[in-house]
CSV table of C-alpha atoms in Angstrom, one decimal:
chain,number,residue,atom,x,y,z
A,1,UNK,CA,163.2,229.9,-76.2
A,2,UNK,CA,163.2,231.3,-79.9
A,3,UNK,CA,163.9,235.0,-81.0
A,4,UNK,CA,161.0,237.2,-82.7
A,5,UNK,CA,160.0,236.7,-86.3
A,6,UNK,CA,161.2,239.6,-87.4
A,7,UNK,CA,164.9,238.9,-86.4
A,8,UNK,CA,166.9,236.9,-89.2
A,9,UNK,CA,169.4,234.5,-88.4
A,10,UNK,CA,172.8,234.4,-89.5
A,11,UNK,CA,176.1,232.4,-88.6
A,12,UNK,CA,179.4,234.2,-88.3
A,13,UNK,CA,182.9,232.2,-88.3
A,14,UNK,CA,185.3,233.6,-85.8
A,15,UNK,CA,188.5,232.1,-85.2
A,16,UNK,CA,187.5,228.6,-83.8
A,17,UNK,CA,183.9,229.1,-83.4
A,18,UNK,CA,180.7,229.8,-84.9
A,19,UNK,CA,178.8,232.6,-83.5
A,20,UNK,CA,174.5,232.9,-83.7
A,21,UNK,CA,173.7,236.4,-85.0
A,22,UNK,CA,170.6,238.1,-85.5
A,23,UNK,CA,169.7,241.1,-87.4
A,24,UNK,CA,166.4,243.5,-87.8
A,25,UNK,CA,165.4,247.0,-88.8
A,26,UNK,CA,166.9,249.3,-91.0
A,27,UNK,CA,168.9,252.5,-90.5
A,28,UNK,CA,172.0,253.6,-88.6
A,29,UNK,CA,173.7,250.2,-87.4
A,30,UNK,CA,173.7,249.4,-83.7
A,31,UNK,CA,175.8,246.2,-82.6
A,32,UNK,CA,174.5,244.6,-79.1
A,33,UNK,CA,176.7,242.6,-77.2
A,34,UNK,CA,175.2,240.8,-74.2
A,35,UNK,CA,176.6,240.0,-70.7
A,36,UNK,CA,178.0,236.8,-69.0
A,37,UNK,CA,175.7,233.7,-68.9
A,38,UNK,CA,173.1,235.8,-71.1
A,39,UNK,CA,172.3,235.5,-74.8
A,40,UNK,CA,171.2,237.9,-77.6
A,41,UNK,CA,167.7,237.0,-76.4
A,42,UNK,CA,168.0,239.1,-73.4
A,43,UNK,CA,168.0,242.3,-75.9
A,44,UNK,CA,164.2,241.4,-76.8
A,45,UNK,CA,162.6,244.4,-75.3
A,46,UNK,CA,165.2,247.0,-76.5
A,47,UNK,CA,165.6,245.9,-79.9
A,48,UNK,CA,161.9,246.3,-80.6
A,49,UNK,CA,161.8,249.9,-79.9
A,50,UNK,CA,165.2,250.8,-81.8
A,51,UNK,CA,164.4,248.5,-84.8
A,52,UNK,CA,162.1,251.2,-86.2
A,53,UNK,CA,164.8,253.6,-86.6
A,54,UNK,CA,168.1,251.5,-86.6
A,55,UNK,CA,169.5,248.4,-87.9
A,56,UNK,CA,170.1,245.9,-85.1
A,57,UNK,CA,172.6,243.4,-84.9
A,58,UNK,CA,173.3,241.1,-82.0
A,59,UNK,CA,175.6,237.9,-81.4
A,60,UNK,CA,175.6,235.2,-78.9
A,61,UNK,CA,179.3,235.3,-77.5
A,62,UNK,CA,181.3,232.3,-77.6
A,63,UNK,CA,180.0,229.2,-74.9
A,64,UNK,CA,176.6,231.4,-74.8
A,65,UNK,CA,173.3,231.0,-76.3
A,66,UNK,CA,173.6,229.3,-79.5
A,67,UNK,CA,177.3,230.2,-80.4
A,68,UNK,CA,180.1,227.4,-80.2
A,69,UNK,CA,181.6,226.5,-77.3
A,70,UNK,CA,185.6,225.4,-77.8
A,71,UNK,CA,187.7,224.6,-75.2
A,72,UNK,CA,189.7,227.5,-75.6
A,73,UNK,CA,189.9,231.0,-76.9
A,74,UNK,CA,188.1,233.0,-74.1
A,75,UNK,CA,190.4,236.2,-73.5
A,76,UNK,CA,190.0,239.6,-74.3
A,77,UNK,CA,191.7,239.0,-77.8
A,78,UNK,CA,189.5,236.3,-78.7
A,79,UNK,CA,185.9,238.4,-77.6
A,80,UNK,CA,187.7,241.6,-79.4
A,81,UNK,CA,188.1,239.3,-82.5
A,82,UNK,CA,184.5,237.8,-82.4
A,83,UNK,CA,183.2,241.4,-82.4
A,84,UNK,CA,185.1,242.4,-85.0
A,85,UNK,CA,184.4,239.2,-87.0
A,86,UNK,CA,180.6,240.2,-86.4
A,87,UNK,CA,181.4,244.2,-87.9
A,88,UNK,CA,183.1,242.5,-90.9
A,89,UNK,CA,180.5,239.9,-91.9
A,90,UNK,CA,177.8,242.5,-91.7
A,91,UNK,CA,179.6,245.1,-93.3
A,92,UNK,CA,178.9,247.3,-90.6
A,93,UNK,CA,180.5,250.8,-90.9
A,94,UNK,CA,180.8,253.9,-88.3
A,95,UNK,CA,178.2,251.3,-86.0
A,96,UNK,CA,177.3,252.5,-82.3
A,97,UNK,CA,178.1,249.6,-80.1
A,98,UNK,CA,176.3,248.6,-77.1
A,99,UNK,CA,177.5,246.4,-74.3
A,100,UNK,CA,175.9,245.0,-70.9
A,101,UNK,CA,178.4,244.0,-68.4
A,102,UNK,CA,181.2,241.4,-70.0
A,103,UNK,CA,179.8,243.0,-73.4
A,104,UNK,CA,180.3,246.5,-72.2
A,105,UNK,CA,183.6,245.6,-71.3
A,106,UNK,CA,184.4,243.8,-74.6
A,107,UNK,CA,182.9,246.8,-76.5
A,108,UNK,CA,184.8,249.3,-74.4
A,109,UNK,CA,188.5,247.5,-74.8
A,110,UNK,CA,187.5,247.1,-78.8
A,111,UNK,CA,186.7,250.7,-79.2
A,112,UNK,CA,190.1,251.8,-77.1
A,113,UNK,CA,192.3,249.7,-79.1
A,114,UNK,CA,190.8,250.2,-82.7
A,115,UNK,CA,189.7,253.9,-82.3
A,116,UNK,CA,188.2,254.0,-85.8
A,117,UNK,CA,185.8,250.9,-84.8
A,118,UNK,CA,182.8,252.3,-83.8
A,119,UNK,CA,181.1,255.9,-84.1
A,120,UNK,CA,179.8,255.6,-81.0
A,121,UNK,CA,179.9,253.3,-77.6
A,122,UNK,CA,177.3,252.7,-75.1
A,123,UNK,CA,178.1,250.6,-72.0
A,124,UNK,CA,175.2,249.3,-69.8
A,125,UNK,CA,176.7,248.8,-65.9
A,126,UNK,CA,180.1,247.5,-67.2
A,127,UNK,CA,181.8,244.9,-65.5
A,128,UNK,CA,185.3,245.7,-63.7
A,129,UNK,CA,185.5,249.2,-64.0
A,130,UNK,CA,187.4,249.8,-61.0
A,131,UNK,CA,189.1,246.6,-60.4
A,132,UNK,CA,189.7,243.1,-61.2
A,133,UNK,CA,189.4,239.5,-58.9
A,134,UNK,CA,192.9,239.5,-57.1
A,135,UNK,CA,192.1,235.7,-56.2
A,136,UNK,CA,194.1,232.7,-58.4
A,137,UNK,CA,192.9,232.2,-61.7
A,138,UNK,CA,192.9,228.4,-61.7
A,139,UNK,CA,190.6,228.8,-58.6
A,140,UNK,CA,188.5,231.2,-60.1
A,141,UNK,CA,187.7,229.3,-63.5
A,142,UNK,CA,187.1,226.0,-61.3
A,143,UNK,CA,184.8,228.0,-59.4
A,144,UNK,CA,182.7,229.0,-62.2
A,145,UNK,CA,182.9,225.8,-64.0
A,146,UNK,CA,181.4,224.2,-60.7
A,147,UNK,CA,178.6,226.9,-60.7
A,148,UNK,CA,177.8,226.3,-64.5
A,149,UNK,CA,177.5,222.6,-63.6
A,150,UNK,CA,175.0,223.1,-60.6
A,151,UNK,CA,173.0,225.4,-63.0
A,152,UNK,CA,172.8,222.5,-65.7
A,153,UNK,CA,170.9,220.7,-63.1
A,154,UNK,CA,168.1,223.1,-62.1
A,155,UNK,CA,164.9,223.7,-64.3
A,156,UNK,CA,164.4,226.7,-65.9
A,157,UNK,CA,161.6,227.5,-63.3
A,158,UNK,CA,164.0,226.6,-60.5
A,159,UNK,CA,166.7,229.2,-62.1
A,160,UNK,CA,163.6,232.0,-62.1
A,161,UNK,CA,163.2,231.3,-58.6
A,162,UNK,CA,166.7,231.4,-57.7
A,163,UNK,CA,167.9,234.4,-59.7
A,164,UNK,CA,165.2,236.6,-61.6
A,165,UNK,CA,162.2,236.3,-59.6
A,166,UNK,CA,161.9,240.3,-59.5
A,167,UNK,CA,161.8,240.4,-63.5
A,168,UNK,CA,159.1,240.3,-65.8
A,169,UNK,CA,158.0,236.8,-66.6
A,170,UNK,CA,159.0,236.9,-70.2
A,171,UNK,CA,162.4,238.6,-69.3
A,172,UNK,CA,163.0,235.8,-66.5
A,173,UNK,CA,162.0,233.1,-68.8
A,174,UNK,CA,164.6,234.4,-71.3
A,175,UNK,CA,167.6,235.0,-69.0
A,176,UNK,CA,166.7,231.5,-67.1
A,177,UNK,CA,167.1,229.9,-70.5
A,178,UNK,CA,170.5,231.6,-71.5
A,179,UNK,CA,171.8,230.9,-67.9
A,180,UNK,CA,170.8,226.7,-68.7
A,181,UNK,CA,172.7,227.1,-72.2
A,182,UNK,CA,175.9,228.3,-70.6
A,183,UNK,CA,178.6,226.0,-71.5
A,184,UNK,CA,181.0,225.1,-69.0
A,185,UNK,CA,183.9,225.9,-71.3
A,186,UNK,CA,182.7,229.6,-70.9
A,187,UNK,CA,184.1,229.4,-67.8
A,188,UNK,CA,187.7,230.0,-68.9
A,189,UNK,CA,186.3,234.1,-69.3
A,190,UNK,CA,187.2,233.9,-65.3
A,191,UNK,CA,190.8,233.4,-66.2
A,192,UNK,CA,192.0,236.6,-68.0
A,193,UNK,CA,189.3,237.8,-69.6
A,194,UNK,CA,189.2,241.2,-67.5
A,195,UNK,CA,193.1,242.0,-67.5
A,196,UNK,CA,193.1,245.3,-65.9
A,197,UNK,CA,190.6,247.8,-64.4
A,198,UNK,CA,188.1,249.1,-67.4
A,199,UNK,CA,188.8,252.7,-66.4
A,200,UNK,CA,192.2,252.4,-67.4
A,201,UNK,CA,191.2,252.3,-71.1
A,202,UNK,CA,188.7,255.1,-71.0
A,203,UNK,CA,191.2,257.8,-72.1
A,204,UNK,CA,191.6,255.9,-75.2
A,205,UNK,CA,187.9,255.5,-76.3
A,206,UNK,CA,188.0,258.5,-78.7
A,207,UNK,CA,184.1,258.0,-80.1
A,208,UNK,CA,181.0,259.5,-78.2
A,209,UNK,CA,180.4,257.3,-75.1
A,210,UNK,CA,177.4,257.1,-72.9
A,211,UNK,CA,177.5,254.9,-69.5
A,212,UNK,CA,174.7,253.8,-67.9
A,213,UNK,CA,175.3,252.8,-64.4
A,214,UNK,CA,173.3,251.1,-61.6
A,215,UNK,CA,172.4,253.0,-58.7
A,216,UNK,CA,174.7,253.5,-55.6
A,217,UNK,CA,175.5,255.5,-52.7
A,218,UNK,CA,177.1,259.2,-52.9
A,219,UNK,CA,180.7,257.5,-52.2
A,220,UNK,CA,180.7,255.1,-55.3
A,221,UNK,CA,178.9,257.7,-57.3
A,222,UNK,CA,181.8,260.2,-57.1
A,223,UNK,CA,184.2,257.2,-57.9
A,224,UNK,CA,182.2,256.6,-61.2
A,225,UNK,CA,182.0,260.1,-62.1
A,226,UNK,CA,185.9,260.5,-61.4
A,227,UNK,CA,186.9,257.8,-63.5
A,228,UNK,CA,184.4,258.7,-66.1
A,229,UNK,CA,185.8,262.1,-66.1
A,230,UNK,CA,189.0,260.5,-68.5
A,231,UNK,CA,186.6,259.6,-71.3
A,232,UNK,CA,187.6,262.2,-74.1
A,233,UNK,CA,183.9,262.4,-75.3
A,234,UNK,CA,181.7,260.9,-72.8
A,235,UNK,CA,179.3,261.0,-69.7
A,236,UNK,CA,178.4,258.5,-67.1
A,237,UNK,CA,174.7,258.7,-66.0
A,238,UNK,CA,173.7,256.9,-62.6
A,239,UNK,CA,170.1,255.6,-63.3
A,240,UNK,CA,167.6,255.9,-59.9
A,241,UNK,CA,166.6,252.4,-58.5
A,242,UNK,CA,168.6,250.5,-61.2
A,243,UNK,CA,170.3,247.5,-60.5
A,244,UNK,CA,173.0,245.5,-62.8
A,245,UNK,CA,170.5,244.8,-65.2
A,246,UNK,CA,169.7,248.8,-66.0
A,247,UNK,CA,167.3,248.2,-68.8
A,248,UNK,CA,165.5,245.8,-66.9
A,249,UNK,CA,165.0,247.4,-63.9
A,250,UNK,CA,164.4,251.0,-65.1
A,251,UNK,CA,163.4,250.9,-68.7
A,252,UNK,CA,162.2,254.0,-69.2
A,253,UNK,CA,164.6,256.2,-67.7
A,254,UNK,CA,167.6,254.2,-69.4
A,255,UNK,CA,165.9,254.5,-72.6
A,256,UNK,CA,165.3,258.3,-72.4
A,257,UNK,CA,169.1,258.5,-71.8
A,258,UNK,CA,169.8,256.2,-74.6
A,259,UNK,CA,167.6,258.3,-77.0
A,260,UNK,CA,169.0,261.6,-76.1
A,261,UNK,CA,172.2,260.3,-76.8
A,262,UNK,CA,171.3,259.0,-80.0
A,263,UNK,CA,169.9,262.0,-81.1
A,264,UNK,CA,172.8,264.0,-80.4
A,265,UNK,CA,174.7,261.6,-82.7
């Protein structure tokens, strides 16, 4: 699938990879970082609304979408370097960084490591908040690689039926296409892409932070809220009835929280 006509395309070089990037809109800058097995196109509905008031830049992570897939370079340092390269090339000063899942983890760790990098941080259901996998890294990588290779044998419609049947048709098409474009090299992210529980770095994120979390039972909500207390300037909101794709599942509620956050910035 192609991006909307209003999205301008760019290429940013970072370390050993060329990254596909998109830009649209005018105003204060928001940088978007997508989830594992997704691409920038998953942001289409949100970007169309935000671009009325903001400059939006999105990029395909290495091994995803239309970006390069080098054999190595999928650790946390590489992902942060990629994000910083996009910020540098687009000359984005004091941006808001918004990421989903894997992208949210990258954004959070980048902001914690480089405290002057962002004006604000928004995390859509970040991965690995409380814990990291304890299984063997080699086995983890091989399992993910096998899943990617099995996915490559399916049609887009078969992927939709297996993974995205409850999504809106256009969004399901975008996500299934992104899954089909995921390269086996990206499985290396599973080796050391999440070195510790994400909550461990929350106290180092100096800018105003919003976490949009999937719905959960009371026990899990309390756990989430307790770790969010370590944010110097932030809040965590559970979106009722939302799953991992918070903006997909409950767009109006999630967008209202985002707009409230943006107006207060």
